[in-house]
Short mmCIF file of C-alpha atoms in Angstrom, two decimals:
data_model
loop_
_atom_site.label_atom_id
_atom_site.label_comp_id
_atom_site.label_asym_id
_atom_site.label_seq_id
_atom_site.Cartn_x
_atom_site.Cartn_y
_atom_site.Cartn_z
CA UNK A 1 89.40 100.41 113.77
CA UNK A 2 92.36 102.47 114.38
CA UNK A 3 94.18 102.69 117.49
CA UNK A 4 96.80 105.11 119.17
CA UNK A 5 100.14 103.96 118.56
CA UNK A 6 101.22 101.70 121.55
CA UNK A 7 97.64 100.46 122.18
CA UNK A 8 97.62 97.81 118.97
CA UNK A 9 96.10 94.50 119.80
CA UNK A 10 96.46 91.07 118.30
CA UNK A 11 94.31 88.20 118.71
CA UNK A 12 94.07 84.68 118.01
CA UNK A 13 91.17 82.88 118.01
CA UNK A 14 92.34 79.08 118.60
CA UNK A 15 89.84 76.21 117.22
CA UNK A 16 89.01 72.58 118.45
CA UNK A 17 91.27 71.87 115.46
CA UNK A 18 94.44 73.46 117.22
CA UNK A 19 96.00 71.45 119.61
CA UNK A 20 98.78 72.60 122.90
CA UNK A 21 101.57 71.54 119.87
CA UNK A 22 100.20 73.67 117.60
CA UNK A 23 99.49 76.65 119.84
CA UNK A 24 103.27 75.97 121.23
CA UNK A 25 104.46 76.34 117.46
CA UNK A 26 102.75 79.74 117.20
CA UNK A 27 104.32 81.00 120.80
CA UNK A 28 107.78 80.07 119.27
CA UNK A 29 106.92 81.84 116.11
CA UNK A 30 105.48 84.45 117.26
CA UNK A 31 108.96 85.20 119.75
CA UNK A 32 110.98 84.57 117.18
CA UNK A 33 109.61 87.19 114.81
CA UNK A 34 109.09 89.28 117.65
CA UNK A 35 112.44 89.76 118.82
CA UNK A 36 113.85 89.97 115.22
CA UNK A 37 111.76 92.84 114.26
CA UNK A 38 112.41 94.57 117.81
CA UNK A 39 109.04 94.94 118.55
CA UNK A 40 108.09 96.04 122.17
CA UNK A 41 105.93 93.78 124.31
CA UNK A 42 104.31 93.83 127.75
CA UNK A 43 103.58 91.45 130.35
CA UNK A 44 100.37 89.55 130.28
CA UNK A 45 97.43 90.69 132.65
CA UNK A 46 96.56 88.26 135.61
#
């Protein structure tokens, strides 16, 4: 569905076949592409 701008949502659904080392890889990934692009984050809710 679409969302207001600002709102956007992405999840991951991790699997019994994705273990902490491959989760870890994703968080790096993830940062890494984040921060090139610029794009904005928030903090995670507790």
């Amino acid at each position: 569905p679409t969302v207001p701008k600002g709102t956007e949502r992405l999840r991951f659904t991790p699997s019994p076949n994705h273990d902490d080392a491959m989760m870890d890889d994703l968080v790096r990934a993830m940062d890494k592409l984040w921060t090139r692009c610029n794009v904005a984050r928030r903090p995670v809710a507790a």
